[in-house]
mmCIF file of C-alpha atoms and ligand atoms in Angstrom:
data_model
loop_
_atom_site.group_PDB
_atom_site.id
_atom_site.type_symbol
_atom_site.label_atom_id
_atom_site.label_comp_id
_atom_site.label_asym_id
_atom_site.label_seq_id
_atom_site.Cartn_x
_atom_site.Cartn_y
_atom_site.Cartn_z
ATOM 1 C CA MET T 22 5.201 23.823 -1.136
ATOM 2 C CA GLU T 23 2.166 23.165 -3.406
ATOM 3 C CA ASN T 24 4.626 23.206 -6.541
ATOM 4 C CA THR T 25 7.026 20.575 -4.730
ATOM 5 C CA TYR T 26 4.079 18.492 -4.129
ATOM 6 C CA LYS T 27 2.748 18.827 -7.865
ATOM 7 C CA LYS T 28 6.272 17.880 -9.038
ATOM 8 C CA ALA T 29 6.688 14.931 -6.540
ATOM 9 C CA GLU T 30 3.410 13.350 -7.597
ATOM 10 C CA LYS T 31 4.001 13.871 -11.379
ATOM 11 C CA CYS T 32 7.555 12.150 -11.027
ATOM 12 C CA ASN T 33 6.002 9.271 -8.861
ATOM 13 C CA GLU T 34 3.288 8.756 -11.380
ATOM 14 C CA GLU T 35 5.879 8.467 -14.161
ATOM 15 C CA LEU T 36 7.768 5.969 -12.237
ATOM 16 C CA TRP T 37 4.656 3.795 -11.415
ATOM 17 C CA ASP T 38 3.789 4.198 -15.158
ATOM 18 C CA GLU T 39 7.149 2.817 -16.074
ATOM 19 C CA ILE T 40 7.416 -0.049 -13.701
ATOM 20 C CA ALA T 41 3.566 -1.556 -14.019
ATOM 21 C CA PRO T 42 4.400 -3.320 -17.183
ATOM 22 C CA ILE T 43 7.677 -4.678 -15.531
ATOM 23 C CA HIS T 44 5.423 -5.914 -12.669
ATOM 24 C CA VAL T 45 2.853 -7.923 -14.881
ATOM 25 C CA LYS T 46 5.878 -9.825 -15.889
ATOM 26 C CA SER T 47 7.662 -10.183 -12.425
ATOM 27 C CA TYR T 48 4.883 -10.304 -9.970
ATOM 28 C CA ARG T 49 4.388 -13.936 -8.924
ATOM 29 C CA GLU T 50 0.827 -12.643 -7.831
ATOM 30 C CA VAL T 51 -0.133 -12.453 -11.491
ATOM 31 C CA ASP T 52 0.694 -16.242 -12.136
ATOM 32 C CA ILE T 53 -1.190 -17.114 -8.735
ATOM 33 C CA LEU T 54 -4.204 -15.351 -9.993
ATOM 34 C CA LYS T 55 -4.147 -16.854 -13.393
ATOM 35 C CA GLU T 56 -3.691 -20.589 -11.734
ATOM 36 C CA GLY T 57 -7.133 -19.706 -9.957
ATOM 37 C CA GLY T 58 -5.751 -18.609 -6.502
ATOM 38 C CA ILE T 59 -5.632 -15.445 -4.516
ATOM 39 C CA VAL T 60 -2.774 -13.420 -3.352
ATOM 40 C CA LEU T 61 -4.249 -12.130 0.026
ATOM 41 C CA ASP T 62 -2.300 -12.983 3.170
ATOM 42 C CA GLU T 63 -4.011 -15.075 5.913
ATOM 43 C CA ILE T 64 -3.531 -11.818 8.322
ATOM 44 C CA GLU T 65 -5.549 -9.694 6.208
ATOM 45 C CA LEU T 66 -8.182 -12.353 5.347
ATOM 46 C CA ARG T 67 -8.480 -13.188 9.131
ATOM 47 C CA GLU T 68 -8.686 -9.578 10.302
ATOM 48 C CA ILE T 69 -10.962 -8.351 7.733
ATOM 49 C CA GLY T 70 -13.429 -11.391 7.829
ATOM 50 C CA ASP T 71 -16.002 -12.298 5.158
ATOM 51 C CA VAL T 72 -16.291 -9.987 2.401
ATOM 52 C CA ASN T 73 -18.676 -11.837 0.272
ATOM 53 C CA GLY T 74 -21.352 -9.242 -1.276
ATOM 54 C CA LYS T 75 -19.825 -6.410 0.333
ATOM 55 C CA THR T 76 -18.648 -3.289 -1.703
ATOM 56 C CA LEU T 77 -15.066 -2.731 -1.392
ATOM 57 C CA LEU T 78 -12.967 0.339 -2.579
ATOM 58 C CA HIS T 79 -9.298 -0.282 -2.890
ATOM 59 C CA LEU T 80 -6.991 2.786 -2.899
ATOM 60 C CA GLN T 81 -3.545 2.604 -4.741
ATOM 61 C CA CYS T 82 -4.444 -0.670 -6.283
ATOM 62 C CA HIS T 83 -1.520 -0.673 -8.678
ATOM 63 C CA ILE T 84 -1.883 -3.552 -11.242
ATOM 64 C CA GLY T 85 -4.921 -4.861 -9.554
ATOM 65 C CA THR T 86 -3.727 -8.173 -8.067
ATOM 66 C CA ASP T 87 -5.145 -7.530 -4.567
ATOM 67 C CA THR T 88 -8.359 -6.303 -5.954
ATOM 68 C CA LEU T 89 -9.224 -9.083 -8.020
ATOM 69 C CA SER T 90 -8.348 -11.395 -5.246
ATOM 70 C CA TRP T 91 -10.888 -9.718 -3.064
ATOM 71 C CA ALA T 92 -13.341 -10.062 -6.204
ATOM 72 C CA ARG T 93 -12.427 -13.692 -6.136
ATOM 73 C CA GLN T 94 -13.448 -13.836 -2.464
ATOM 74 C CA GLY T 95 -16.951 -12.503 -3.344
ATOM 75 C CA ALA T 96 -16.361 -8.658 -2.935
ATOM 76 C CA LEU T 97 -17.734 -6.025 -5.235
ATOM 77 C CA VAL T 98 -14.646 -4.177 -6.137
ATOM 78 C CA THR T 99 -13.507 -0.838 -7.230
ATOM 79 C CA GLY T 100 -9.672 -0.217 -7.487
ATOM 80 C CA VAL T 101 -8.318 3.180 -7.847
ATOM 81 C CA ASP T 102 -4.745 4.330 -8.920
ATOM 82 C CA PHE T 103 -3.214 7.454 -10.601
ATOM 83 C CA SER T 104 -0.873 5.216 -12.797
ATOM 84 C CA ALA T 105 -2.555 4.985 -16.276
ATOM 85 C CA GLN T 106 -0.185 2.077 -17.108
ATOM 86 C CA SER T 107 -1.162 0.370 -13.606
ATOM 87 C CA ILE T 108 -4.881 0.829 -14.586
ATOM 88 C CA ALA T 109 -4.396 -0.458 -18.015
ATOM 89 C CA CYS T 110 -2.598 -3.666 -16.716
ATOM 90 C CA ALA T 111 -5.272 -4.114 -14.028
ATOM 91 C CA ARG T 112 -8.075 -3.960 -16.622
ATOM 92 C CA GLN T 113 -6.411 -6.367 -18.930
ATOM 93 C CA LEU T 114 -5.694 -8.913 -15.977
ATOM 94 C CA GLN T 115 -9.468 -8.568 -15.174
ATOM 95 C CA GLN T 116 -10.578 -9.294 -18.611
ATOM 96 C CA GLU T 117 -8.088 -12.371 -18.806
ATOM 97 C CA LEU T 118 -9.511 -13.726 -15.599
ATOM 98 C CA GLN T 119 -13.145 -12.883 -16.291
ATOM 99 C CA LEU T 120 -13.759 -11.232 -12.699
ATOM 100 C CA GLU T 121 -16.095 -8.551 -11.956
ATOM 101 C CA ALA T 122 -14.306 -5.421 -11.001
ATOM 102 C CA THR T 123 -14.201 -1.658 -11.695
ATOM 103 C CA PHE T 124 -10.978 0.051 -12.137
ATOM 104 C CA LEU T 125 -10.572 3.926 -11.968
ATOM 105 C CA LEU T 126 -7.718 6.115 -12.915
ATOM 106 C CA ALA T 127 -7.496 8.817 -10.293
ATOM 107 C CA ASN T 128 -5.236 10.391 -7.788
ATOM 108 C CA VAL T 129 -6.609 9.564 -4.208
ATOM 109 C CA TYR T 130 -6.727 13.364 -3.565
ATOM 110 C CA LYS T 131 -9.181 13.871 -6.456
ATOM 111 C CA LEU T 132 -11.107 10.971 -6.112
ATOM 112 C CA ARG T 133 -14.278 12.625 -4.593
ATOM 113 C CA THR T 134 -14.677 14.507 -7.916
ATOM 114 C CA ILE T 135 -15.322 11.193 -9.843
ATOM 115 C CA LEU T 136 -16.635 8.778 -7.570
ATOM 116 C CA HIS T 137 -20.069 9.387 -5.961
ATOM 117 C CA GLU T 138 -20.568 6.154 -3.776
ATOM 118 C CA GLN T 139 -20.055 4.893 -0.576
ATOM 119 C CA PHE T 140 -18.542 1.499 0.429
ATOM 120 C CA ASP T 141 -18.693 -1.210 3.127
ATOM 121 C CA ILE T 142 -14.961 -1.486 3.019
ATOM 122 C CA VAL T 143 -12.026 0.844 2.198
ATOM 123 C CA TYR T 144 -8.838 -1.055 1.982
ATOM 124 C CA THR T 145 -5.289 -0.270 1.032
ATOM 125 C CA SER T 146 -2.127 -2.157 1.545
ATOM 126 C CA ARG T 147 1.563 -3.129 0.931
ATOM 127 C CA GLY T 148 3.825 0.189 0.115
ATOM 128 C CA VAL T 149 1.242 2.827 -0.117
ATOM 129 C CA LEU T 150 1.638 5.537 2.650
ATOM 130 C CA CYS T 151 5.206 6.613 1.557
ATOM 131 C CA TRP T 152 3.435 8.068 -1.717
ATOM 132 C CA LEU T 153 0.991 10.289 0.140
ATOM 133 C CA ARG T 154 1.695 13.961 0.789
ATOM 134 C CA ASP T 155 -1.063 14.643 3.339
ATOM 135 C CA LEU T 156 -2.407 12.086 5.628
ATOM 136 C CA ASP T 157 -4.900 14.116 7.388
ATOM 137 C CA GLU T 158 -6.590 14.686 3.833
ATOM 138 C CA TRP T 159 -6.226 11.002 3.007
ATOM 139 C CA ALA T 160 -8.103 9.899 6.176
ATOM 140 C CA GLN T 161 -10.993 12.455 5.470
ATOM 141 C CA ILE T 162 -11.318 10.935 2.155
ATOM 142 C CA ILE T 163 -11.498 7.294 3.542
ATOM 143 C CA ALA T 164 -14.156 8.597 6.054
ATOM 144 C CA HIS T 165 -16.076 10.074 3.063
ATOM 145 C CA PHE T 166 -16.128 6.921 1.007
ATOM 146 C CA LEU T 167 -17.133 4.814 3.936
ATOM 147 C CA LYS T 168 -20.916 3.990 4.680
ATOM 148 C CA SER T 169 -21.785 4.150 8.197
ATOM 149 C CA GLU T 170 -20.580 1.060 10.179
ATOM 150 C CA GLY T 171 -18.168 0.575 7.327
ATOM 151 C CA ILE T 172 -14.627 -0.504 7.839
ATOM 152 C CA PHE T 173 -11.225 0.966 7.005
ATOM 153 C CA TYR T 174 -8.219 -1.650 6.664
ATOM 154 C CA ILE T 175 -4.669 -1.022 6.002
ATOM 155 C CA MET T 176 -1.829 -3.473 6.064
ATOM 156 C CA GLU T 177 1.600 -1.777 5.652
ATOM 157 C CA SER T 178 5.377 -1.950 6.347
ATOM 158 C CA HIS T 179 6.096 -0.581 9.892
ATOM 159 C CA PRO T 180 7.354 2.894 9.824
ATOM 160 C CA ILE T 181 10.349 1.864 12.076
ATOM 161 C CA CYS T 182 11.762 -0.104 8.992
ATOM 162 C CA ASN T 183 12.434 3.246 7.381
ATOM 163 C CA ILE T 184 15.062 4.316 9.756
ATOM 164 C CA PHE T 185 17.471 1.701 9.110
ATOM 165 C CA ASP T 186 19.864 0.577 6.596
ATOM 166 C CA ASP T 187 21.871 -2.650 6.674
ATOM 167 C CA THR T 188 25.017 -1.410 4.867
ATOM 168 C CA LYS T 189 26.966 -3.949 7.130
ATOM 169 C CA PRO T 190 25.401 -7.101 6.115
ATOM 170 C CA GLY T 191 23.009 -8.184 8.787
ATOM 171 C CA GLU T 192 23.499 -5.301 10.919
ATOM 172 C CA LEU T 193 21.030 -2.508 11.161
ATOM 173 C CA THR T 194 22.200 1.136 11.498
ATOM 174 C CA ILE T 195 19.900 4.121 12.176
ATOM 175 C CA THR T 196 20.438 6.504 9.307
ATOM 176 C CA HIS T 197 17.078 7.964 8.588
ATOM 177 C CA PRO T 198 14.822 10.075 10.288
ATOM 178 C CA TYR T 199 11.694 8.604 11.804
ATOM 179 C CA PHE T 200 9.386 11.716 12.151
ATOM 180 C CA HIS T 201 7.649 13.413 9.178
ATOM 181 C CA THR T 202 9.092 16.509 7.194
ATOM 182 C CA SER T 203 6.669 18.110 4.850
ATOM 183 C CA GLU T 204 9.437 18.001 2.082
ATOM 184 C CA PRO T 205 9.627 14.659 0.567
ATOM 185 C CA THR T 206 12.998 12.739 0.117
ATOM 186 C CA LEU T 207 14.323 12.317 -3.174
ATOM 187 C CA TRP T 208 15.197 8.679 -4.050
ATOM 188 C CA ASP T 209 17.419 8.640 -7.208
ATOM 189 C CA GLY T 210 19.882 5.831 -6.575
ATOM 190 C CA SER T 211 20.433 3.078 -9.139
ATOM 191 C CA ASP T 212 18.683 0.384 -6.927
ATOM 192 C CA PRO T 213 17.059 -2.286 -8.757
ATOM 193 C CA ASP T 214 13.128 -2.592 -8.815
ATOM 194 C CA TYR T 215 11.645 -4.341 -5.688
ATOM 195 C CA ALA T 216 10.085 -7.053 -7.890
ATOM 196 C CA ASP T 217 12.502 -7.508 -10.668
ATOM 197 C CA ASP T 218 16.251 -7.222 -9.598
ATOM 198 C CA THR T 219 17.343 -7.229 -13.199
ATOM 199 C CA TYR T 220 15.494 -3.783 -13.808
ATOM 200 C CA VAL T 221 16.667 -0.396 -12.596
ATOM 201 C CA PRO T 222 14.057 2.058 -12.896
ATOM 202 C CA GLN T 223 14.895 5.417 -14.837
ATOM 203 C CA HIS T 224 12.677 7.568 -12.761
ATOM 204 C CA PRO T 225 13.450 8.726 -9.336
ATOM 205 C CA SER T 226 10.893 8.955 -6.485
ATOM 206 C CA TYR T 227 9.821 11.484 -3.963
ATOM 207 C CA GLU T 228 8.558 9.803 -0.606
ATOM 208 C CA TRP T 229 7.226 11.004 2.625
ATOM 209 C CA ASP T 230 7.810 9.355 5.978
ATOM 210 C CA TRP T 231 4.834 8.966 8.252
ATOM 211 C CA SER T 232 4.988 7.925 12.025
ATOM 212 C CA LEU T 233 2.864 5.659 13.773
ATOM 213 C CA SER T 234 1.256 8.567 15.593
ATOM 214 C CA ASP T 235 0.872 10.465 12.296
ATOM 215 C CA ILE T 236 -1.353 7.453 10.911
ATOM 216 C CA LEU T 237 -3.306 7.137 14.052
ATOM 217 C CA ASN T 238 -4.145 10.524 14.589
ATOM 218 C CA ALA T 239 -5.279 11.360 11.067
ATOM 219 C CA LEU T 240 -7.730 8.441 11.174
ATOM 220 C CA LEU T 241 -9.021 9.320 14.575
ATOM 221 C CA LYS T 242 -9.299 13.118 13.537
ATOM 222 C CA ALA T 243 -11.563 12.012 10.696
ATOM 223 C CA GLY T 244 -13.988 10.280 12.968
ATOM 224 C CA LEU T 245 -13.059 6.741 12.677
ATOM 225 C CA HIS T 246 -12.951 4.392 15.637
ATOM 226 C CA LEU T 247 -10.036 2.023 16.184
ATOM 227 C CA GLU T 248 -10.927 -1.528 16.233
ATOM 228 C CA SER T 249 -7.672 -3.439 16.016
ATOM 229 C CA PHE T 250 -4.002 -2.411 15.577
ATOM 230 C CA ASN T 251 -1.394 -5.208 15.209
ATOM 231 C CA GLU T 252 2.380 -5.461 14.726
ATOM 232 C CA TYR T 253 4.106 -8.505 12.917
ATOM 233 C CA GLU T 254 7.524 -9.648 12.418
ATOM 234 C CA ARG T 255 7.338 -10.656 8.629
ATOM 235 C CA LEU T 256 7.147 -8.363 5.368
ATOM 236 C CA PHE T 257 5.724 -8.600 2.028
ATOM 237 C CA PHE T 258 8.967 -7.639 0.517
ATOM 238 C CA LYS T 259 12.960 -8.094 1.189
ATOM 239 C CA ARG T 260 13.431 -4.643 2.655
ATOM 240 C CA PHE T 261 17.092 -5.514 3.847
ATOM 241 C CA PRO T 262 19.309 -7.952 1.958
ATOM 242 C CA SER T 263 19.886 -10.033 4.971
ATOM 243 C CA MET T 264 16.184 -10.852 5.394
ATOM 244 C CA VAL T 265 15.316 -14.368 4.530
ATOM 245 C CA ASN T 266 12.091 -16.032 3.014
ATOM 246 C CA TYR T 267 9.473 -16.798 5.753
ATOM 247 C CA SER T 268 7.166 -18.238 2.898
ATOM 248 C CA GLU T 269 7.295 -17.946 -0.767
ATOM 249 C CA ARG T 270 6.292 -14.261 -0.888
ATOM 250 C CA TRP T 271 7.046 -13.006 2.557
ATOM 251 C CA PHE T 272 10.473 -12.273 4.335
ATOM 252 C CA HIS T 273 11.637 -11.987 8.077
ATOM 253 C CA PHE T 274 14.848 -11.361 9.947
ATOM 254 C CA PRO T 275 15.785 -13.989 12.207
ATOM 255 C CA GLN T 276 18.692 -12.096 14.097
ATOM 256 C CA TYR T 277 16.176 -9.724 15.110
ATOM 257 C CA ALA T 278 13.458 -12.138 15.978
ATOM 258 C CA ARG T 279 11.282 -10.685 19.007
ATOM 259 C CA LYS T 280 13.340 -7.357 18.610
ATOM 260 C CA LEU T 281 11.834 -5.562 15.595
ATOM 261 C CA PRO T 282 8.204 -5.239 14.006
ATOM 262 C CA LEU T 283 8.158 -5.171 10.224
ATOM 263 C CA LEU T 284 4.474 -4.916 9.519
ATOM 264 C CA PHE T 285 1.397 -3.376 11.121
ATOM 265 C CA THR T 286 -2.359 -3.639 10.381
ATOM 266 C CA LEU T 287 -4.947 -1.446 11.454
ATOM 267 C CA LYS T 288 -8.755 -1.609 11.425
ATOM 268 C CA ALA T 289 -11.006 1.046 11.866
ATOM 269 C CA ARG T 290 -14.821 1.831 11.851
ATOM 270 C CA LYS T 291 -16.979 4.697 10.726
ATOM 271 C CA PRO T 292 -19.438 5.093 13.494
ATOM 272 C CA GLY T 293 -23.173 4.820 12.720
ATOM 273 C CA MET T 294 -25.552 7.694 12.775
ATOM 274 C CA ARG T 295 -27.225 8.400 16.133
HETATM 275 C C1 LIG L 322 3.442 -0.292 -4.047
HETATM 276 S S1 LIG L 322 2.140 0.097 -5.069
HETATM 277 C C2 LIG L 322 0.807 -0.630 -4.173
HETATM 278 C C3 LIG L 322 0.897 -2.035 -4.120
HETATM 279 C C4 LIG L 322 0.095 -2.906 -4.458
HETATM 280 N N1 LIG L 322 -0.628 -3.369 -3.187
HETATM 281 C C5 LIG L 322 0.727 -4.092 -4.990
HETATM 282 O O1 LIG L 322 0.877 -5.107 -4.213
HETATM 283 O O2 LIG L 322 0.996 -4.032 -6.098
HETATM 284 C C6 LIG L 322 1.611 1.766 -4.888
HETATM 285 C C7 LIG L 322 0.645 2.302 -5.790
HETATM 286 O O3 LIG L 322 0.403 3.604 -5.501
HETATM 287 C C8 LIG L 322 -0.173 4.316 -6.341
HETATM 288 N N2 LIG L 322 -0.348 5.889 -6.079
HETATM 289 C C9 LIG L 322 0.933 6.437 -5.543
HETATM 290 N N3 LIG L 322 0.394 7.700 -5.078
HETATM 291 C C10 LIG L 322 -0.875 7.772 -5.498
HETATM 292 C C11 LIG L 322 -2.061 8.769 -5.441
HETATM 293 N N4 LIG L 322 -1.642 9.993 -4.768
HETATM 294 N N5 LIG L 322 -3.258 8.474 -6.026
HETATM 295 C C12 LIG L 322 -3.472 7.210 -6.305
HETATM 296 N N6 LIG L 322 -2.334 6.231 -6.411
HETATM 297 C C13 LIG L 322 -1.305 6.626 -6.094
HETATM 298 C C14 LIG L 322 1.075 4.121 -7.459
HETATM 299 O O4 LIG L 322 0.680 4.329 -8.757
HETATM 300 C C15 LIG L 322 1.319 2.326 -7.184
HETATM 301 O O5 LIG L 322 0.480 1.770 -8.235
#
């Protein structure tokens, strides 16, 4: 299985290297930052609270748009990603915006070998879990990098979304499994990129499904205490073609209103020493 994981991660890294420069051009978030704004949602701003002066480690930061937004909110940020192109784009954006931030090129699973600090906040969001091969190890790494009393926060698409397809417009059918299998799923279709529908990525991806219980149990086993868990009816990308805009950068599914969660958030704390 180790060889399958290595091959999957290598392939995913190449995919993210390919699409990072595409995203610099197509992410509306880049313009918002250049106009002096931030791209964080009111959900995460409210649930995390004041970050001013706090150290924040952002796992899987991609081109750094969220990381730099937290910097603009006063956090002392470190963004990590295993895609060299993503980190190069993040550093370039940081220089252009003249914001304080450190961007590190690293696989999350190897981060402990190059980073030797602890943080007030470990943050990750929007399309991160499907790329991870082992959630128990991921949660141990999060706990390792948190100071005591520090918080972990994630905002992510709800795992229930992964079981559906809407091949008949507007009608969801259950086509994919919900539960985790160690073998990743290969996606090598000709679907356009999620941020630029004129671009079809050349590289396939390997992705893992994680259930809500997998996510919660991994964090609890790593010793974190759950503080909040919330589900929402809107999502940060157009997961199904029949979703419609909720706001400029968010989407919802009016015909499934009150029936289907699309997003979850979770906040957990590392307990203090006794
Ligand atoms: C969907 S993006 C994160 C989204 C980001 N919040 C945004 O809005 O742009 C997923 C990121 O995870 C990174 N990634 C995937 N697996 C990783 C790993 N094992 N270690 C570090 N980064 C990883 C990819 O390079 C990619 O930049």
